[in-house]
Amino acid sequence: MEHATAVHPPVAHHVEHAPELGFWWKYVFSTDHKVIGIQYAITGLLFLLFGFTLMAIMRWQLAYPGQPVPVIGAWLGAGNASGGVILPEFYNQLGAMHGTIMVFMGVVPLAVGGFGNFVMPLQIGAPDMAFPRINMASYWAYFVGGVVMLASFFVPGGAANSGWTSYVPLAVTATTGQTWWLLGMVFLITSSLLGSLNFIVTIFQLRAPGLTFMRLPIFVWMQLVTAYLLLLAFPPLEAAAILQLMDRVAGTSFFLPSGLVVSGQVVQISGGGNPLLWQHLFWFLAHPEVYVLILPGMGIVAEVLANNIRKPLWGYKPIVYSVVFLGFMSFVVWAHHMFLTGMGTTMSAFFQTTTMIISIPSVIILTSLFLSLWGASIRFTTPMLFALAFLPMFGIGGLTGLPLGLAPTDIHLHDTYYVIGHFHYVVAPGTLFALFAGIYYWFPKATGRYMNDLLGKIHFWGSFVAINIVFFPMFIQGLAGMNRRLYDGGIQYAHAQETAKLHVPMGYATFALWFFQLFFIVNFFWSIKKGRQAPQNAWDATTLEWSAPSPPPHGNFPEPPVVYRDPYEYSVPGHPADFTPQFQSDKKA
Amino acid sequence: MDIPYTVTARPDTGLFNGKLGIWLFLASEVMLFGALFSSYVLLRVGAETWPRGETILNVWMAFLNTVVLISSSVTMVLAWAALKTNQFQKSRWLLISTFLLATVFLVVKYFEYTEKFSHGLLPSTNTFLAIYFTLTGLHGLHVVGGMIVMAYLFGPGAKMFRIAPERFTNRVEITGLYWHFVDLVWIFLFPVLYLL
Ligand code: HEM
Ligand SMILES: [Cu+2]
């Protein structure tokens, strides 16, 4: 070989290396799963920041109804905020778009498109996703969907304003923004369809030799179940979106009942439609969707936890069986969002029962993770702090879900701030903290450098305190009967007077939370160039991604990896190091 | 860099990547049309009156279209079988025939639609027509999607047969699976909308 190279150097060179790709092909229209993962992650993070900012504006209005928004109030446009004071119509747009952006364009793209794309193929020892070009198409469909959603703020009447749930008939009679919302959703659904089938095929087909299903890292299991949920639950929402689009554009009445009256006028339609049909189709997606929001986060927490307790996770098998069971069950609980729609007792009993059953696997998973901490000598790294905080935060979120799953209590709590508190505990200090843990944890793999620990810890403690001040009072407000989606925070209702005062500290905490994200943003960009250099196996971890160079080249592994053991062999007695990677054969050990 | 199992089957799953991919895609399509069929059932059960399809729609045209689509499924299978025995030209003609049959289907559909429109029967007229236009329209889009893929396979994509015959054969097989699904949806739509 050396001889040949010496004789024909240019030819040999050409054969071995693909030509260097230009900037556009390398970073923009890349088919490399790692680049696509980072594209997804960064776009998702930007949307999270944007969606958070929308909410910060709303929080001002709730804390100080009718007072001009400071600093940015003047830029919101007279049609949205006259003299800097938010108008009710604009408040509704902010709310609807906050939910849509956070769920469909922030958390899921970051958790699935970002982490799933970047980490999963590495963890199963694959050179890339099974369909690299479909992967790229998935990102670009998401991107176009995002642009459509953002553009909708500038159409007459502004963005969608009927809530992220787009309940009918309200949404059908709403301004043009709703049509854009539906089109945007069609793109986002297409994106997730392309992504999810790619994930499933990759996990089934491209696992490295020796990597059996019961040796998969928990993160991969979580991504697999998530992909199934996306694949099978999103199409009904697509169907619903098509029907709503027909109602809005072609004048059909799928969701419009006969004799519908809007603003005192009988609407000229054929009628005969069923508004509840929308709710069924929507929640048939949207309940599995909440598991899409949580499972990747749980997977990240499991990885980070296992790495920092330096012993095997407690209950690998129960966790795996639970998540598969949970995946199935999540298709038969949707109507617990609809207890107040007048369903009969049989239906209601059915959905209460399934909801109670589905909380069992969640509890098993959470308990296993908690028990894993027992007797461990924990490394309190920044990712570990976020992962540890996830456990009680998700615990609060999950436990507060139980009273919502029982009709007698839900009748009081439905559509109050209690529900908002419930799901934000699961998604914000739950999933978002898990996602931060993942960023701090895999950053060295993506860049070859650690993120700064001090900045990371300030980010963690600041966010942890602030986020609890934002969300905990919601339970109190909700129990006191304060409704969600009220423009003035409920001050015109006698029963809400007392708890409406809580909006003020909640508002301040929101701005503090925003402030503490600056530590993360600075840390992120600073560490890319200046962070402490990390070795290939930055955390002395056991899973396959740590056997690839940092950052991994196109194709990931110089040698196709082989797997010899279970994913979390930490502190195995008789082994020299306190970790035995999956890719280490017994002969070498 | 090569992705494993793009052509040959992985021993433990028994599938090549594309085949698993198309089955998953079809599973999601089942959910899409399943949701629409369920909506149809719910709306119909809740309706005070519901016209019988044959009183509004043209059953004979739809029957003709059923025959056309089933034939196109047959030519599709034959195109794949021909490739398996290395008869590239024959396969190409069979693909083109499938494409032409699909065109016939759309043309018939076009006449059906325009006939309805000219009588003032629109999606907004009543819920039955709304469902009819939505379901057949969506199905029509699926037909168009299939035709685009076929055109690629007998057009610019055909040169793959010379470089990687097995991979090309797989592509035809996958397209075929999709096409049978499109056919199957129609076989559901026909009785549900026209006869019941
Ligand atoms: C662990 C057991 C859980 C139970 C028993 C449960 C139960 C419920 C119920 C019954 C509701 C409807 C309340 C109402 O509208 O009156 C609800 C709302 C919600 N839950 Fe959960 N939940 C659980 C976990 C989760 C998880 C893991 C997430 C993930 C992010 C989540 C996200 C949501 C969201 C987003 C809503 C509100 C949707 C809306 O109306 O806008 N929940 N939950
Ligand atoms: Cu739910």
PDB file of N, CA, C and O in Angstrom, chain A residues 214-266:
ATOM      1  N   MET A 214     -32.043  -6.427  24.164  1.00  0.00           N
ATOM      2  CA  MET A 214     -31.926  -6.263  25.605  1.00  0.00           C
ATOM      3  C   MET A 214     -30.568  -5.707  26.011  1.00  0.00           C
ATOM      4  O   MET A 214     -30.267  -5.593  27.198  1.00  0.00           O
ATOM      5  N   ARG A 215     -29.757  -5.338  25.045  1.00  0.00           N
ATOM      6  CA  ARG A 215     -28.517  -4.629  25.362  1.00  0.00           C
ATOM      7  C   ARG A 215     -28.574  -3.172  24.912  1.00  0.00           C
ATOM      8  O   ARG A 215     -27.590  -2.455  25.016  1.00  0.00           O
ATOM      9  N   LEU A 216     -29.704  -2.759  24.360  1.00  0.00           N
ATOM     10  CA  LEU A 216     -29.814  -1.377  23.888  1.00  0.00           C
ATOM     11  C   LEU A 216     -29.788  -0.421  25.071  1.00  0.00           C
ATOM     12  O   LEU A 216     -30.426  -0.684  26.088  1.00  0.00           O
ATOM     13  N   PRO A 217     -29.097   0.698  24.950  1.00  0.00           N
ATOM     14  CA  PRO A 217     -29.214   1.716  25.994  1.00  0.00           C
ATOM     15  C   PRO A 217     -30.675   2.167  26.124  1.00  0.00           C
ATOM     16  O   PRO A 217     -31.425   2.155  25.143  1.00  0.00           O
ATOM     17  N   ILE A 218     -31.057   2.562  27.336  1.00  0.00           N
ATOM     18  CA  ILE A 218     -32.442   2.989  27.579  1.00  0.00           C
ATOM     19  C   ILE A 218     -32.843   4.110  26.619  1.00  0.00           C
ATOM     20  O   ILE A 218     -33.972   4.167  26.123  1.00  0.00           O
ATOM     21  N   PHE A 219     -31.905   4.997  26.338  1.00  0.00           N
ATOM     22  CA  PHE A 219     -32.219   6.115  25.448  1.00  0.00           C
ATOM     23  C   PHE A 219     -32.732   5.613  24.097  1.00  0.00           C
ATOM     24  O   PHE A 219     -33.691   6.159  23.541  1.00  0.00           O
ATOM     25  N   VAL A 220     -32.112   4.548  23.577  1.00  0.00           N
ATOM     26  CA  VAL A 220     -32.545   4.021  22.279  1.00  0.00           C
ATOM     27  C   VAL A 220     -33.943   3.422  22.388  1.00  0.00           C
ATOM     28  O   VAL A 220     -34.795   3.636  21.511  1.00  0.00           O
ATOM     29  N   TRP A 221     -34.201   2.716  23.477  1.00  0.00           N
ATOM     30  CA  TRP A 221     -35.556   2.178  23.688  1.00  0.00           C
ATOM     31  C   TRP A 221     -36.598   3.296  23.689  1.00  0.00           C
ATOM     32  O   TRP A 221     -37.665   3.182  23.096  1.00  0.00           O
ATOM     33  N   MET A 222     -36.266   4.360  24.397  1.00  0.00           N
ATOM     34  CA  MET A 222     -37.214   5.473  24.500  1.00  0.00           C
ATOM     35  C   MET A 222     -37.459   6.078  23.116  1.00  0.00           C
ATOM     36  O   MET A 222     -38.581   6.409  22.755  1.00  0.00           O
ATOM     37  N   GLN A 223     -36.385   6.224  22.334  1.00  0.00           N
ATOM     38  CA  GLN A 223     -36.554   6.783  20.993  1.00  0.00           C
ATOM     39  C   GLN A 223     -37.384   5.845  20.128  1.00  0.00           C
ATOM     40  O   GLN A 223     -38.167   6.291  19.286  1.00  0.00           O
ATOM     41  N   LEU A 224     -37.209   4.545  20.325  1.00  0.00           N
ATOM     42  CA  LEU A 224     -37.961   3.584  19.506  1.00  0.00           C
ATOM     43  C   LEU A 224     -39.458   3.701  19.791  1.00  0.00           C
ATOM     44  O   LEU A 224     -40.276   3.816  18.862  1.00  0.00           O
ATOM     45  N   VAL A 225     -39.814   3.700  21.057  1.00  0.00           N
ATOM     46  CA  VAL A 225     -41.242   3.804  21.391  1.00  0.00           C
ATOM     47  C   VAL A 225     -41.785   5.163  20.930  1.00  0.00           C
ATOM     48  O   VAL A 225     -42.883   5.253  20.371  1.00  0.00           O
ATOM     49  N   THR A 226     -40.999   6.206  21.152  1.00  0.00           N
ATOM     50  CA  THR A 226     -41.412   7.537  20.701  1.00  0.00           C
ATOM     51  C   THR A 226     -41.691   7.538  19.205  1.00  0.00           C
ATOM     52  O   THR A 226     -42.690   8.099  18.744  1.00  0.00           O
ATOM     53  N   ALA A 227     -40.807   6.896  18.441  1.00  0.00           N
ATOM     54  CA  ALA A 227     -40.975   6.897  16.991  1.00  0.00           C
ATOM     55  C   ALA A 227     -42.276   6.203  16.606  1.00  0.00           C
ATOM     56  O   ALA A 227     -43.000   6.667  15.716  1.00  0.00           O
ATOM     57  N   TYR A 228     -42.596   5.107  17.298  1.00  0.00           N
ATOM     58  CA  TYR A 228     -43.870   4.442  17.010  1.00  0.00           C
ATOM     59  C   TYR A 228     -45.053   5.362  17.302  1.00  0.00           C
ATOM     60  O   TYR A 228     -46.019   5.413  16.540  1.00  0.00           O
ATOM     61  N   LEU A 229     -44.972   6.070  18.414  1.00  0.00           N
ATOM     62  CA  LEU A 229     -46.082   6.964  18.752  1.00  0.00           C
ATOM     63  C   LEU A 229     -46.240   8.027  17.671  1.00  0.00           C
ATOM     64  O   LEU A 229     -47.351   8.322  17.226  1.00  0.00           O
ATOM     65  N   LEU A 230     -45.119   8.593  17.245  1.00  0.00           N
ATOM     66  CA  LEU A 230     -45.204   9.629  16.211  1.00  0.00           C
ATOM     67  C   LEU A 230     -45.767   9.051  14.919  1.00  0.00           C
ATOM     68  O   LEU A 230     -46.612   9.655  14.263  1.00  0.00           O
ATOM     69  N   LEU A 231     -45.300   7.862  14.579  1.00  0.00           N
ATOM     70  CA  LEU A 231     -45.712   7.257  13.317  1.00  0.00           C
ATOM     71  C   LEU A 231     -47.211   6.994  13.283  1.00  0.00           C
ATOM     72  O   LEU A 231     -47.871   7.224  12.272  1.00  0.00           O
ATOM     73  N   LEU A 232     -47.749   6.506  14.403  1.00  0.00           N
ATOM     74  CA  LEU A 232     -49.138   6.052  14.377  1.00  0.00           C
ATOM     75  C   LEU A 232     -50.134   7.073  14.926  1.00  0.00           C
ATOM     76  O   LEU A 232     -51.318   7.001  14.628  1.00  0.00           O
ATOM     77  N   ALA A 233     -49.679   8.016  15.730  1.00  0.00           N
ATOM     78  CA  ALA A 233     -50.640   8.945  16.331  1.00  0.00           C
ATOM     79  C   ALA A 233     -50.793  10.221  15.519  1.00  0.00           C
ATOM     80  O   ALA A 233     -51.835  10.859  15.564  1.00  0.00           O
ATOM     81  N   PHE A 234     -49.758  10.601  14.791  1.00  0.00           N
ATOM     82  CA  PHE A 234     -49.863  11.843  14.040  1.00  0.00           C
ATOM     83  C   PHE A 234     -50.835  11.778  12.867  1.00  0.00           C
ATOM     84  O   PHE A 234     -51.519  12.765  12.580  1.00  0.00           O
ATOM     85  N   PRO A 235     -50.935  10.645  12.133  1.00  0.00           N
ATOM     86  CA  PRO A 235     -51.851  10.636  10.985  1.00  0.00           C
ATOM     87  C   PRO A 235     -53.289  11.034  11.316  1.00  0.00           C
ATOM     88  O   PRO A 235     -53.894  11.789  10.553  1.00  0.00           O
ATOM     89  N   PRO A 236     -53.855  10.600  12.454  1.00  0.00           N
ATOM     90  CA  PRO A 236     -55.210  11.079  12.748  1.00  0.00           C
ATOM     91  C   PRO A 236     -55.276  12.603  12.898  1.00  0.00           C
ATOM     92  O   PRO A 236     -56.273  13.212  12.511  1.00  0.00           O
ATOM     93  N   LEU A 237     -54.216  13.207  13.432  1.00  0.00           N
ATOM     94  CA  LEU A 237     -54.243  14.668  13.506  1.00  0.00           C
ATOM     95  C   LEU A 237     -54.164  15.250  12.099  1.00  0.00           C
ATOM     96  O   LEU A 237     -54.791  16.263  11.802  1.00  0.00           O
ATOM     97  N   GLU A 238     -53.397  14.579  11.241  1.00  0.00           N
ATOM     98  CA  GLU A 238     -53.326  15.054   9.866  1.00  0.00           C
ATOM     99  C   GLU A 238     -54.709  14.975   9.237  1.00  0.00           C
ATOM    100  O   GLU A 238     -55.153  15.916   8.564  1.00  0.00           O
ATOM    101  N   ALA A 239     -55.391  13.860   9.482  1.00  0.00           N
ATOM    102  CA  ALA A 239     -56.759  13.733   8.978  1.00  0.00           C
ATOM    103  C   ALA A 239     -57.614  14.877   9.512  1.00  0.00           C
ATOM    104  O   ALA A 239     -58.349  15.535   8.762  1.00  0.00           O
ATOM    105  N   ALA A 240     -57.493  15.133  10.814  1.00  0.00           N
ATOM    106  CA  ALA A 240     -58.289  16.199  11.413  1.00  0.00           C
ATOM    107  C   ALA A 240     -57.934  17.546  10.798  1.00  0.00           C
ATOM    108  O   ALA A 240     -58.821  18.373  10.541  1.00  0.00           O
ATOM    109  N   ALA A 241     -56.644  17.768  10.570  1.00  0.00           N
ATOM    110  CA  ALA A 241     -56.220  19.039   9.980  1.00  0.00           C
ATOM    111  C   ALA A 241     -56.801  19.187   8.578  1.00  0.00           C
ATOM    112  O   ALA A 241     -57.246  20.271   8.187  1.00  0.00           O
ATOM    113  N   ILE A 242     -56.823  18.084   7.823  1.00  0.00           N
ATOM    114  CA  ILE A 242     -57.401  18.148   6.476  1.00  0.00           C
ATOM    115  C   ILE A 242     -58.882  18.512   6.561  1.00  0.00           C
ATOM    116  O   ILE A 242     -59.370  19.370   5.820  1.00  0.00           O
ATOM    117  N   LEU A 243     -59.587  17.876   7.487  1.00  0.00           N
ATOM    118  CA  LEU A 243     -61.016  18.158   7.613  1.00  0.00           C
ATOM    119  C   LEU A 243     -61.249  19.616   8.029  1.00  0.00           C
ATOM    120  O   LEU A 243     -62.134  20.291   7.508  1.00  0.00           O
ATOM    121  N   GLN A 244     -60.426  20.095   8.974  1.00  0.00           N
ATOM    122  CA  GLN A 244     -60.618  21.487   9.398  1.00  0.00           C
ATOM    123  C   GLN A 244     -60.282  22.456   8.262  1.00  0.00           C
ATOM    124  O   GLN A 244     -60.939  23.473   8.070  1.00  0.00           O
ATOM    125  N   LEU A 245     -59.256  22.076   7.489  1.00  0.00           N
ATOM    126  CA  LEU A 245     -58.895  22.898   6.338  1.00  0.00           C
ATOM    127  C   LEU A 245     -60.063  22.955   5.347  1.00  0.00           C
ATOM    128  O   LEU A 245     -60.398  24.014   4.811  1.00  0.00           O
ATOM    129  N   MET A 246     -60.698  21.810   5.121  1.00  0.00           N
ATOM    130  CA  MET A 246     -61.863  21.776   4.235  1.00  0.00           C
ATOM    131  C   MET A 246     -62.971  22.676   4.786  1.00  0.00           C
ATOM    132  O   MET A 246     -63.604  23.422   4.044  1.00  0.00           O
ATOM    133  N   ASP A 247     -63.190  22.610   6.081  1.00  0.00           N
ATOM    134  CA  ASP A 247     -64.223  23.451   6.682  1.00  0.00           C
ATOM    135  C   ASP A 247     -63.923  24.930   6.457  1.00  0.00           C
ATOM    136  O   ASP A 247     -64.817  25.729   6.192  1.00  0.00           O
ATOM    137  N   ARG A 248     -62.665  25.272   6.573  1.00  0.00           N
ATOM    138  CA  ARG A 248     -62.312  26.689   6.451  1.00  0.00           C
ATOM    139  C   ARG A 248     -62.255  27.152   5.003  1.00  0.00           C
ATOM    140  O   ARG A 248     -62.656  28.266   4.684  1.00  0.00           O
ATOM    141  N   VAL A 249     -61.717  26.291   4.126  1.00  0.00           N
ATOM    142  CA  VAL A 249     -61.446  26.731   2.762  1.00  0.00           C
ATOM    143  C   VAL A 249     -62.559  26.335   1.800  1.00  0.00           C
ATOM    144  O   VAL A 249     -62.971  27.124   0.958  1.00  0.00           O
ATOM    145  N   ALA A 250     -63.062  25.104   1.915  1.00  0.00           N
ATOM    146  CA  ALA A 250     -64.055  24.633   0.950  1.00  0.00           C
ATOM    147  C   ALA A 250     -65.481  24.759   1.473  1.00  0.00           C
ATOM    148  O   ALA A 250     -66.425  24.371   0.787  1.00  0.00           O
ATOM    149  N   GLY A 251     -65.650  25.286   2.671  1.00  0.00           N
ATOM    150  CA  GLY A 251     -67.000  25.532   3.170  1.00  0.00           C
ATOM    151  C   GLY A 251     -67.747  24.296   3.614  1.00  0.00           C
ATOM    152  O   GLY A 251     -68.976  24.307   3.692  1.00  0.00           O
ATOM    153  N   THR A 252     -67.060  23.209   3.904  1.00  0.00           N
ATOM    154  CA  THR A 252     -67.749  22.021   4.403  1.00  0.00           C
ATOM    155  C   THR A 252     -68.116  22.220   5.870  1.00  0.00           C
ATOM    156  O   THR A 252     -67.763  23.225   6.481  1.00  0.00           O
ATOM    157  N   SER A 253     -68.848  21.248   6.423  1.00  0.00           N
ATOM    158  CA  SER A 253     -69.292  21.372   7.818  1.00  0.00           C
ATOM    159  C   SER A 253     -68.940  20.137   8.624  1.00  0.00           C
ATOM    160  O   SER A 253     -69.755  19.644   9.379  1.00  0.00           O
ATOM    161  N   PHE A 254     -67.719  19.651   8.473  1.00  0.00           N
ATOM    162  CA  PHE A 254     -67.365  18.454   9.245  1.00  0.00           C
ATOM    163  C   PHE A 254     -67.510  18.700  10.739  1.00  0.00           C
ATOM    164  O   PHE A 254     -67.965  17.849  11.482  1.00  0.00           O
ATOM    165  N   PHE A 255     -67.095  19.886  11.161  1.00  0.00           N
ATOM    166  CA  PHE A 255     -67.085  20.169  12.596  1.00  0.00           C
ATOM    167  C   PHE A 255     -68.132  21.201  12.998  1.00  0.00           C
ATOM    168  O   PHE A 255     -68.145  21.642  14.137  1.00  0.00           O
ATOM    169  N   LEU A 256     -68.959  21.610  12.053  1.00  0.00           N
ATOM    170  CA  LEU A 256     -69.920  22.670  12.368  1.00  0.00           C
ATOM    171  C   LEU A 256     -71.332  22.102  12.477  1.00  0.00           C
ATOM    172  O   LEU A 256     -71.848  21.530  11.523  1.00  0.00           O
ATOM    173  N   PRO A 257     -71.955  22.244  13.637  1.00  0.00           N
ATOM    174  CA  PRO A 257     -73.306  21.722  13.810  1.00  0.00           C
ATOM    175  C   PRO A 257     -74.325  22.582  13.060  1.00  0.00           C
ATOM    176  O   PRO A 257     -74.055  23.752  12.748  1.00  0.00           O
ATOM    177  N   SER A 258     -75.494  22.027  12.794  1.00  0.00           N
ATOM    178  CA  SER A 258     -76.554  22.799  12.148  1.00  0.00           C
ATOM    179  C   SER A 258     -76.980  23.923  13.079  1.00  0.00           C
ATOM    180  O   SER A 258     -76.971  23.770  14.301  1.00  0.00           O
ATOM    181  N   GLY A 259     -77.346  25.057  12.489  1.00  0.00           N
ATOM    182  CA  GLY A 259     -77.856  26.168  13.292  1.00  0.00           C
ATOM    183  C   GLY A 259     -76.801  26.876  14.105  1.00  0.00           C
ATOM    184  O   GLY A 259     -77.109  27.512  15.115  1.00  0.00           O
ATOM    185  N   LEU A 260     -75.551  26.789  13.695  1.00  0.00           N
ATOM    186  CA  LEU A 260     -74.473  27.454  14.436  1.00  0.00           C
ATOM    187  C   LEU A 260     -74.657  28.967  14.391  1.00  0.00           C
ATOM    188  O   LEU A 260     -74.907  29.547  13.326  1.00  0.00           O
ATOM    189  N   VAL A 261     -74.547  29.596  15.553  1.00  0.00           N
ATOM    190  CA  VAL A 261     -74.700  31.050  15.640  1.00  0.00           C
ATOM    191  C   VAL A 261     -73.373  31.660  16.047  1.00  0.00           C
ATOM    192  O   VAL A 261     -72.773  31.254  17.043  1.00  0.00           O
ATOM    193  N   VAL A 262     -72.870  32.612  15.244  1.00  0.00           N
ATOM    194  CA  VAL A 262     -71.635  33.304  15.588  1.00  0.00           C
ATOM    195  C   VAL A 262     -71.928  34.794  15.648  1.00  0.00           C
ATOM    196  O   VAL A 262     -72.504  35.349  14.709  1.00  0.00           O
ATOM    197  N   SER A 263     -71.564  35.444  16.720  1.00  0.00           N
ATOM    198  CA  SER A 263     -71.837  36.871  16.955  1.00  0.00           C
ATOM    199  C   SER A 263     -73.294  37.212  16.649  1.00  0.00           C
ATOM    200  O   SER A 263     -73.582  38.160  15.934  1.00  0.00           O
ATOM    201  N   GLY A 264     -74.206  36.418  17.127  1.00  0.00           N
ATOM    202  CA  GLY A 264     -75.622  36.711  16.958  1.00  0.00           C
ATOM    203  C   GLY A 264     -76.187  36.402  15.590  1.00  0.00           C
ATOM    204  O   GLY A 264     -77.364  36.643  15.344  1.00  0.00           O
ATOM    205  N   GLN A 265     -75.381  35.875  14.684  1.00  0.00           N
ATOM    206  CA  GLN A 265     -75.860  35.596  13.326  1.00  0.00           C
ATOM    207  C   GLN A 265     -75.844  34.088  13.076  1.00  0.00           C
ATOM    208  O   GLN A 265     -74.859  33.436  13.404  1.00  0.00           O
ATOM    209  N   VAL A 266     -76.890  33.574  12.452  1.00  0.00           N
ATOM    210  CA  VAL A 266     -76.862  32.166  12.063  1.00  0.00           C
ATOM    211  C   VAL A 266     -75.925  32.031  10.861  1.00  0.00           C
ATOM    212  O   VAL A 266     -76.053  32.762   9.882  1.00  0.00           O
TER     213      VAL A 266
END
